Amino acid sequence: MNTVLNISHSILGQPWRWRALSADARDPDYAPDDLVTQLLMARGCPREELDSHRAPSIRGFMPDPSIFNDMDRAAERLASAIIAGENVTIFGDYDVDGATSAALMILLLRDLGLEAKAYIPDRLMEGYGPSGEALVKIAAGGASLIVTVDCGAQAFEALEMARTAGVDVIVVDHHQCATALPLAYALVNPNRRDEGEGAAHGHLAAVGVAFLLGAALIRTLRAKGHFVPRPEPRLLDLLDIVALGTVADVAALKGLNRAFVAQGLKVMAARRNIGLNALIEASRLTRAPTATDLGFALGPRINAGGRVGKSDLGVRLLTTRDPDEARMIATELDRLNEERRAIEGEVQVTAEAMAVSQANRAVIVVAGKGWHPGVIGIVAGRLKEKYGRPAIVIALDDAGIGKGSGRSVSGVDLGNAVLAAKDHGLLVAGGGHAMAAGLTIHADQIGSFGDFLEERLAAGVARASGDRALLVDALLAPGGVTPALVAALEQGGPYGMGWPAPRVAVGPVRVIKADIVGNGHVRAVVAGDDGKSIKTVAFRQADSPLGLALLGAPPHRRLWIAGRAKIDDWSGRGTAEMHLDDAAWAD
């Protein structure tokens, strides 16, 4: 059996298992004792790729951009626009991936001598993606070329209106496509159904696809002799933006994405981007950002602009040349993020109360009138985490039109299911990718939509639930949780979606003291038989079986605890602590 410590039913009701090893690691003739090698191979890294995964580089993972459909056509059209000095507008989405994708294109075009404009639709007034009215307005303002980033793959009517208006549109996206494609000048998307070799890169965020287009553009201009009198821009200097968009969009950190984040963090540490530097300061980070910081500190602040503030704040921040403007925008985004958290909390309480009645459903679908559309995606993610199944949260307006956002679990393709629901006439609009989706729906169709998802996804959710287990990488005594261990574990990173951070089991321990801090977090100090104590935190677990067990643990009972070993940044002492995912009684 693969069970850790014979724990088949933990406090949170799940078995603990050793993380599955790659075929190479299961070879009895190959038993590496190096911790980093074990971490890499436990995440599926083949033996022959260990060196490239230890230090992920762009050169080691970068494909030829020409393998993607329409890539060369898009690069040729952009090159012509640069040489002719055309009026170009970048049309982005209002989330982090959209903001970073738009910023990357604007900064690159600026370095190539062309000042492109940005257009980010207002979330509440215009909704997701390009509308025909917006594209026609941009064309009327003089634009001869529009590049949509992180949107456009489903914009059939809007792109038809743009074509009629005489403006070329290049779509740079990563969301799932229908079999038929909208009439764009070029549509670059690794998730096109007719994609060939490029389909292997379907896990890229839109900002990653934009980076590949940037590489193709520079190569095209080089072939035209464009750089004979002028220097080539350093595309690699924009990797900080690529890393931010990749992590914040929860893209799988495998292959090229690992290189984007590993190298992008190095660029970010140099603080070259004026706006990012201001955002780091506004986030009160006193060290070089990590991948975790991108997802939990920087990304949410960029997102806050599109969710509850002005949709273009993120792009303006990332592209400004003015340090004073950067500080002003970063401060505003920090304030908006606090406002977003308050709104989110109110919606979450109501949504969780509704979800209780759907305990037997494979997919949770909740809807509420007056909910802020800017926080429904975050609340859907919270529900997914709590119940371990896909969740969709729908905000209804006074006219009975709902804007929904969904989050899924590994192994359940929510984006494809939403596309199918749209094809069945249940949705006004919808799309997404495997782990996340967005939709527009009439209130009277919500019940039918929920039933459709139930029928389509129940088997997949059941399989995913049956496979549910807490995966563990190492077993330690309390004294083994040290800063040196944390440093060793980090060498297998960067970690994120698809490349999970190492989890260690520690114990047995007794709870010395425990209390509730912050927004429902349980803080506890535990001590082992070796006399070593560790500070632990169980985030948002005050009302869960885990939190209640920590708070009420009798002094004579011992526990095994499992979670992530981290450095305590707040105390300033640099000690190691545990962020708990689960626990199990040892006696």
CSV table of C-alpha atoms in Angstrom, one decimal, residues 183-492:
chain,number,residue,atom,x,y,z
A,183,LEU,CA,-13.4,35.6,-38.7
A,184,ALA,CA,-10.2,37.2,-37.4
A,185,TYR,CA,-7.2,38.3,-39.5
A,186,ALA,CA,-5.3,35.7,-37.4
A,187,LEU,CA,-6.3,33.7,-34.4
A,188,VAL,CA,-3.4,32.4,-32.3
A,189,ASN,CA,-4.5,30.0,-29.6
A,190,PRO,CA,-2.9,26.6,-28.7
A,191,ASN,CA,-6.4,25.4,-27.8
A,192,ARG,CA,-7.8,25.7,-31.3
A,193,ARG,CA,-9.4,22.4,-32.1
A,194,ASP,CA,-7.4,22.3,-35.4
A,195,GLU,CA,-4.1,22.9,-33.7
A,196,GLY,CA,-1.4,20.4,-34.4
A,197,GLU,CA,2.0,20.4,-32.6
A,198,GLY,CA,1.1,23.6,-30.8
A,199,ALA,CA,-1.7,21.8,-28.9
A,200,ALA,CA,1.0,20.5,-26.5
A,201,HIS,CA,1.2,24.0,-25.1
A,202,GLY,CA,-2.5,24.4,-24.4
A,203,HIS,CA,-1.6,25.0,-20.7
A,204,LEU,CA,-0.1,28.4,-21.5
A,205,ALA,CA,-1.8,31.5,-20.1
A,206,ALA,CA,-2.6,34.2,-22.7
A,207,VAL,CA,0.4,36.2,-21.6
A,208,GLY,CA,2.6,33.1,-22.5
A,209,VAL,CA,1.0,33.0,-26.0
A,210,ALA,CA,1.6,36.8,-26.3
A,211,PHE,CA,5.3,36.2,-25.4
A,212,LEU,CA,5.6,33.7,-28.2
A,213,LEU,CA,4.0,36.1,-30.6
A,214,GLY,CA,6.5,38.7,-29.5
A,215,ALA,CA,9.3,36.3,-30.3
A,216,ALA,CA,7.8,35.6,-33.7
A,217,LEU,CA,7.4,39.4,-34.3
A,218,ILE,CA,11.1,40.1,-33.5
A,219,ARG,CA,12.2,37.3,-35.8
A,220,THR,CA,10.0,38.6,-38.6
A,221,LEU,CA,11.4,42.1,-38.2
A,222,ARG,CA,15.0,40.8,-38.1
A,223,ALA,CA,14.4,39.1,-41.4
A,224,LYS,CA,13.2,42.3,-42.9
A,225,GLY,CA,16.4,44.1,-41.7
A,226,HIS,CA,14.4,46.3,-39.3
A,227,PHE,CA,17.2,46.2,-36.7
A,228,VAL,CA,20.1,47.2,-38.9
A,229,PRO,CA,19.9,50.8,-37.7
A,230,ARG,CA,18.5,50.1,-34.3
A,231,PRO,CA,19.0,47.7,-31.4
A,232,GLU,CA,16.7,44.7,-30.9
A,233,PRO,CA,14.5,44.9,-27.8
A,234,ARG,CA,15.2,42.4,-25.0
A,235,LEU,CA,12.1,40.3,-24.9
A,236,LEU,CA,13.4,38.4,-21.9
A,237,ASP,CA,13.2,41.6,-19.9
A,238,LEU,CA,9.4,41.3,-20.0
A,239,LEU,CA,9.4,37.9,-18.3
A,240,ASP,CA,8.5,39.5,-14.9
A,241,ILE,CA,5.1,40.3,-16.5
A,242,VAL,CA,4.8,36.9,-18.0
A,243,ALA,CA,5.5,35.2,-14.7
A,244,LEU,CA,2.9,37.3,-12.9
A,245,GLY,CA,0.1,36.6,-15.5
A,246,THR,CA,1.0,32.9,-15.6
A,247,VAL,CA,0.8,32.3,-11.9
A,248,ALA,CA,-2.2,34.6,-11.3
A,249,ASP,CA,-4.2,32.8,-14.0
A,250,VAL,CA,-3.4,29.5,-12.3
A,251,ALA,CA,-1.8,28.1,-15.4
A,252,ALA,CA,-0.1,24.7,-14.9
A,253,LEU,CA,3.5,25.2,-14.0
A,254,LYS,CA,4.9,22.5,-16.4
A,255,GLY,CA,7.1,22.8,-19.4
A,256,LEU,CA,7.5,26.3,-20.7
A,257,ASN,CA,5.4,27.8,-17.9
A,258,ARG,CA,8.1,26.6,-15.4
A,259,ALA,CA,10.7,28.5,-17.3
A,260,PHE,CA,8.5,31.6,-17.6
A,261,VAL,CA,8.1,31.7,-13.8
A,262,ALA,CA,11.6,30.7,-12.8
A,263,GLN,CA,13.2,33.3,-15.1
A,264,GLY,CA,10.5,35.9,-14.6
A,265,LEU,CA,11.1,35.9,-10.8
A,266,LYS,CA,14.8,36.7,-11.5
A,267,VAL,CA,13.8,39.6,-13.7
A,268,MET,CA,11.3,40.8,-11.1
A,269,ALA,CA,13.9,40.8,-8.4
A,270,ALA,CA,15.9,43.3,-10.4
A,271,ARG,CA,12.9,45.7,-10.1
A,272,ARG,CA,13.2,47.0,-13.7
A,273,ASN,CA,9.4,47.5,-14.2
A,274,ILE,CA,8.5,50.8,-12.5
A,275,GLY,CA,4.9,49.8,-11.9
A,276,LEU,CA,5.7,46.3,-10.6
A,277,ASN,CA,8.2,47.8,-8.2
A,278,ALA,CA,5.5,50.2,-6.9
A,279,LEU,CA,3.1,47.3,-6.5
A,280,ILE,CA,5.7,45.2,-4.6
A,281,GLU,CA,6.1,48.1,-2.2
A,282,ALA,CA,2.4,48.6,-1.8
A,283,SER,CA,2.1,44.9,-1.0
A,284,ARG,CA,4.6,45.4,1.8
A,285,LEU,CA,7.0,42.8,0.5
A,286,THR,CA,10.5,43.4,1.8
A,287,ARG,CA,12.2,40.6,-0.1
A,288,ALA,CA,12.3,39.3,-3.7
A,289,PRO,CA,8.8,38.0,-4.6
A,290,THR,CA,8.2,34.3,-4.9
A,291,ALA,CA,5.7,32.4,-7.0
A,292,THR,CA,3.4,32.3,-4.0
A,293,ASP,CA,3.6,36.1,-3.8
A,294,LEU,CA,2.5,36.4,-7.4
A,295,GLY,CA,-0.6,34.5,-6.7
A,296,PHE,CA,-1.6,35.8,-3.3
A,297,ALA,CA,-0.1,39.3,-3.1
A,298,LEU,CA,0.5,40.9,-6.4
A,299,GLY,CA,-2.1,39.2,-8.6
A,300,PRO,CA,-5.1,40.0,-6.4
A,301,ARG,CA,-4.1,43.7,-6.4
A,302,ILE,CA,-4.0,43.8,-10.2
A,303,ASN,CA,-7.2,42.0,-10.3
A,304,ALA,CA,-8.9,44.4,-7.9
A,305,GLY,CA,-8.9,47.1,-10.5
A,306,GLY,CA,-11.0,45.0,-12.9
A,307,ARG,CA,-13.2,43.6,-10.2
A,308,VAL,CA,-14.3,46.6,-8.1
A,309,GLY,CA,-12.4,49.6,-9.6
A,310,LYS,CA,-11.3,50.9,-12.9
A,311,SER,CA,-10.6,48.1,-15.4
A,312,ASP,CA,-7.5,49.7,-17.0
A,313,LEU,CA,-5.5,50.3,-13.8
A,314,GLY,CA,-3.5,47.2,-14.1
A,315,VAL,CA,-2.3,47.9,-17.6
A,316,ARG,CA,-1.6,51.5,-16.8
A,317,LEU,CA,0.5,50.5,-13.8
A,318,LEU,CA,2.5,47.9,-15.7
A,319,THR,CA,3.2,50.3,-18.7
A,320,THR,CA,3.8,53.6,-17.0
A,321,ARG,CA,7.1,55.4,-17.2
A,322,ASP,CA,6.3,57.7,-14.3
A,323,PRO,CA,7.3,56.5,-10.8
A,324,ASP,CA,4.9,59.0,-9.1
A,325,GLU,CA,2.0,57.7,-11.2
A,326,ALA,CA,3.1,54.1,-10.5
A,327,ARG,CA,2.9,54.8,-6.7
A,328,MET,CA,-0.5,56.4,-7.0
A,329,ILE,CA,-2.0,53.5,-9.0
A,330,ALA,CA,-0.4,50.9,-6.8
A,331,THR,CA,-1.8,52.6,-3.7
A,332,GLU,CA,-5.2,52.7,-5.3
A,333,LEU,CA,-5.1,49.0,-6.2
A,334,ASP,CA,-4.1,48.2,-2.7
A,335,ARG,CA,-7.1,50.1,-1.4
A,336,LEU,CA,-9.4,48.4,-3.9
A,337,ASN,CA,-8.1,45.0,-2.9
A,338,GLU,CA,-9.2,45.7,0.7
A,339,GLU,CA,-12.6,46.7,-0.6
A,340,ARG,CA,-12.8,43.6,-2.8
A,341,ARG,CA,-12.0,41.4,0.2
A,342,ALA,CA,-14.9,42.9,2.2
A,343,ILE,CA,-17.4,42.5,-0.7
A,344,GLU,CA,-16.1,38.9,-1.3
A,345,GLY,CA,-16.7,38.0,2.4
A,346,GLU,CA,-20.3,39.1,2.3
A,347,VAL,CA,-21.0,37.1,-0.9
A,348,GLN,CA,-19.2,34.1,0.4
A,349,VAL,CA,-21.3,33.8,3.5
A,350,THR,CA,-24.5,33.8,1.5
A,351,ALA,CA,-23.1,31.5,-1.2
A,352,GLU,CA,-21.9,28.9,1.4
A,353,ALA,CA,-25.3,28.9,3.1
A,354,MET,CA,-26.9,28.1,-0.3
A,355,ALA,CA,-24.3,25.4,-1.1
A,356,VAL,CA,-25.2,23.4,2.0
A,357,SER,CA,-28.5,22.3,0.3
A,358,GLN,CA,-26.4,20.9,-2.6
A,359,ALA,CA,-24.3,18.5,-0.6
A,360,ASN,CA,-25.3,15.6,-2.9
A,361,ARG,CA,-24.7,17.4,-6.2
A,362,ALA,CA,-21.6,16.8,-8.2
A,363,VAL,CA,-21.4,20.5,-9.3
A,364,ILE,CA,-22.4,23.3,-6.9
A,365,VAL,CA,-24.4,26.1,-8.7
A,366,VAL,CA,-25.5,29.0,-6.6
A,367,ALA,CA,-27.0,32.4,-7.7
A,368,GLY,CA,-27.8,35.6,-5.9
A,369,LYS,CA,-29.3,38.9,-6.8
A,370,GLY,CA,-27.1,41.9,-6.2
A,371,TRP,CA,-23.9,39.9,-5.8
A,372,HIS,CA,-20.9,41.8,-7.2
A,373,PRO,CA,-19.8,40.2,-10.4
A,374,GLY,CA,-16.2,41.1,-9.6
A,375,VAL,CA,-15.9,38.6,-6.7
A,376,ILE,CA,-17.9,35.6,-8.0
A,377,GLY,CA,-14.8,33.9,-9.4
A,378,ILE,CA,-13.0,34.1,-6.1
A,379,VAL,CA,-16.1,32.8,-4.2
A,380,ALA,CA,-16.4,29.9,-6.6
A,381,GLY,CA,-12.8,29.0,-5.9
A,382,ARG,CA,-13.5,29.1,-2.1
A,383,LEU,CA,-16.5,26.8,-2.6
A,384,LYS,CA,-14.5,24.4,-4.8
A,385,GLU,CA,-11.8,24.2,-2.1
A,386,LYS,CA,-14.3,23.6,0.7
A,387,TYR,CA,-16.4,20.9,-1.0
A,388,GLY,CA,-13.8,19.4,-3.3
A,389,ARG,CA,-16.0,19.7,-6.4
A,390,PRO,CA,-16.6,22.2,-9.2
A,391,ALA,CA,-18.5,25.3,-8.2
A,392,ILE,CA,-20.2,28.0,-10.2
A,393,VAL,CA,-21.4,31.3,-8.7
A,394,ILE,CA,-23.8,33.5,-10.6
A,395,ALA,CA,-24.6,37.2,-9.9
A,396,LEU,CA,-28.1,38.1,-11.1
A,397,ASP,CA,-29.0,41.7,-12.1
A,398,ASP,CA,-32.5,43.3,-11.9
A,399,ALA,CA,-33.3,42.2,-15.4
A,400,GLY,CA,-32.8,38.5,-14.5
A,401,ILE,CA,-29.5,38.2,-16.4
A,402,GLY,CA,-26.8,36.3,-14.6
A,403,LYS,CA,-23.0,36.6,-14.9
A,404,GLY,CA,-21.4,33.4,-13.7
A,405,SER,CA,-17.9,32.3,-12.9
A,406,GLY,CA,-16.8,28.7,-12.2
A,407,ARG,CA,-13.8,26.9,-10.9
A,408,SER,CA,-13.1,23.2,-11.3
A,409,VAL,CA,-11.1,20.3,-9.8
A,410,SER,CA,-8.3,18.4,-11.5
A,411,GLY,CA,-9.7,15.9,-14.0
A,412,VAL,CA,-13.0,17.7,-14.6
A,413,ASP,CA,-13.0,19.9,-17.7
A,414,LEU,CA,-15.5,22.7,-16.8
A,415,GLY,CA,-14.7,25.0,-19.7
A,416,ASN,CA,-15.7,22.3,-22.2
A,417,ALA,CA,-18.9,21.6,-20.3
A,418,VAL,CA,-19.8,25.2,-20.4
A,419,LEU,CA,-19.2,25.4,-24.1
A,420,ALA,CA,-21.5,22.3,-24.5
A,421,ALA,CA,-24.2,24.0,-22.4
A,422,LYS,CA,-24.0,27.0,-24.7
A,423,ASP,CA,-24.3,24.8,-27.8
A,424,HIS,CA,-27.5,23.3,-26.2
A,425,GLY,CA,-29.0,26.8,-25.8
A,426,LEU,CA,-28.8,27.0,-22.1
A,427,LEU,CA,-26.5,30.0,-22.0
A,428,VAL,CA,-26.4,33.4,-23.7
A,429,ALA,CA,-22.6,33.1,-23.7
A,430,GLY,CA,-19.9,31.0,-22.2
A,431,GLY,CA,-16.4,29.6,-22.4
A,432,GLY,CA,-13.2,29.0,-20.6
A,433,HIS,CA,-10.7,26.3,-20.0
A,434,ALA,CA,-10.5,23.1,-18.0
A,435,MET,CA,-10.1,24.7,-14.6
A,436,ALA,CA,-12.2,27.9,-14.9
A,437,ALA,CA,-15.1,29.2,-17.0
A,438,GLY,CA,-17.3,32.2,-17.4
A,439,LEU,CA,-20.9,32.5,-18.6
A,440,THR,CA,-24.0,34.6,-19.1
A,441,ILE,CA,-27.4,33.0,-18.4
A,442,HIS,CA,-31.0,33.9,-18.0
A,443,ALA,CA,-32.3,33.3,-14.5
A,444,ASP,CA,-34.9,30.9,-15.6
A,445,GLN,CA,-32.3,28.6,-17.2
A,446,ILE,CA,-30.2,28.2,-14.0
A,447,GLY,CA,-32.0,25.0,-12.9
A,448,SER,CA,-31.7,23.4,-16.3
A,449,PHE,CA,-28.1,24.4,-16.6
A,450,GLY,CA,-27.3,22.8,-13.2
A,451,ASP,CA,-29.0,19.6,-14.3
A,452,PHE,CA,-27.0,19.6,-17.5
A,453,LEU,CA,-23.8,19.9,-15.7
A,454,GLU,CA,-24.8,17.2,-13.2
A,455,GLU,CA,-25.5,14.7,-16.0
A,456,ARG,CA,-22.4,15.6,-18.0
A,457,LEU,CA,-19.8,15.9,-15.1
A,458,ALA,CA,-21.1,13.6,-12.3
A,459,ALA,CA,-19.0,10.6,-13.4
A,460,GLY,CA,-15.8,12.7,-13.7
A,461,VAL,CA,-16.4,14.3,-10.4
A,462,ALA,CA,-17.0,10.9,-8.7
A,463,ARG,CA,-13.7,9.7,-10.2
A,464,ALA,CA,-11.9,12.8,-9.0
A,465,SER,CA,-13.4,12.4,-5.5
A,466,GLY,CA,-12.5,8.7,-5.3
A,467,ASP,CA,-9.0,9.6,-6.1
A,468,ARG,CA,-9.0,12.3,-3.4
A,469,ALA,CA,-6.1,11.9,-1.0
A,470,LEU,CA,-3.5,14.1,0.7
A,471,LEU,CA,-0.3,13.5,-1.1
A,472,VAL,CA,2.9,13.6,1.0
A,473,ASP,CA,6.5,14.0,-0.1
A,474,ALA,CA,8.4,13.5,3.2
A,475,LEU,CA,8.1,12.3,6.8
A,476,LEU,CA,9.9,14.3,9.5
A,477,ALA,CA,10.4,14.7,13.2
A,478,PRO,CA,9.4,18.2,14.4
A,479,GLY,CA,13.1,19.1,14.7
A,480,GLY,CA,13.5,18.5,11.0
A,481,VAL,CA,11.4,21.5,10.1
A,482,THR,CA,14.2,24.1,9.6
A,483,PRO,CA,15.1,26.9,7.3
A,484,ALA,CA,17.6,24.6,5.7
A,485,LEU,CA,14.8,22.2,4.8
A,486,VAL,CA,12.7,25.0,3.4
A,487,ALA,CA,15.6,26.1,1.2
A,488,ALA,CA,16.1,22.5,0.0
A,489,LEU,CA,12.5,22.1,-0.9
A,490,GLU,CA,12.4,25.3,-2.8
A,491,GLN,CA,15.1,24.0,-5.2
A,492,GLY,CA,12.4,21.8,-6.8
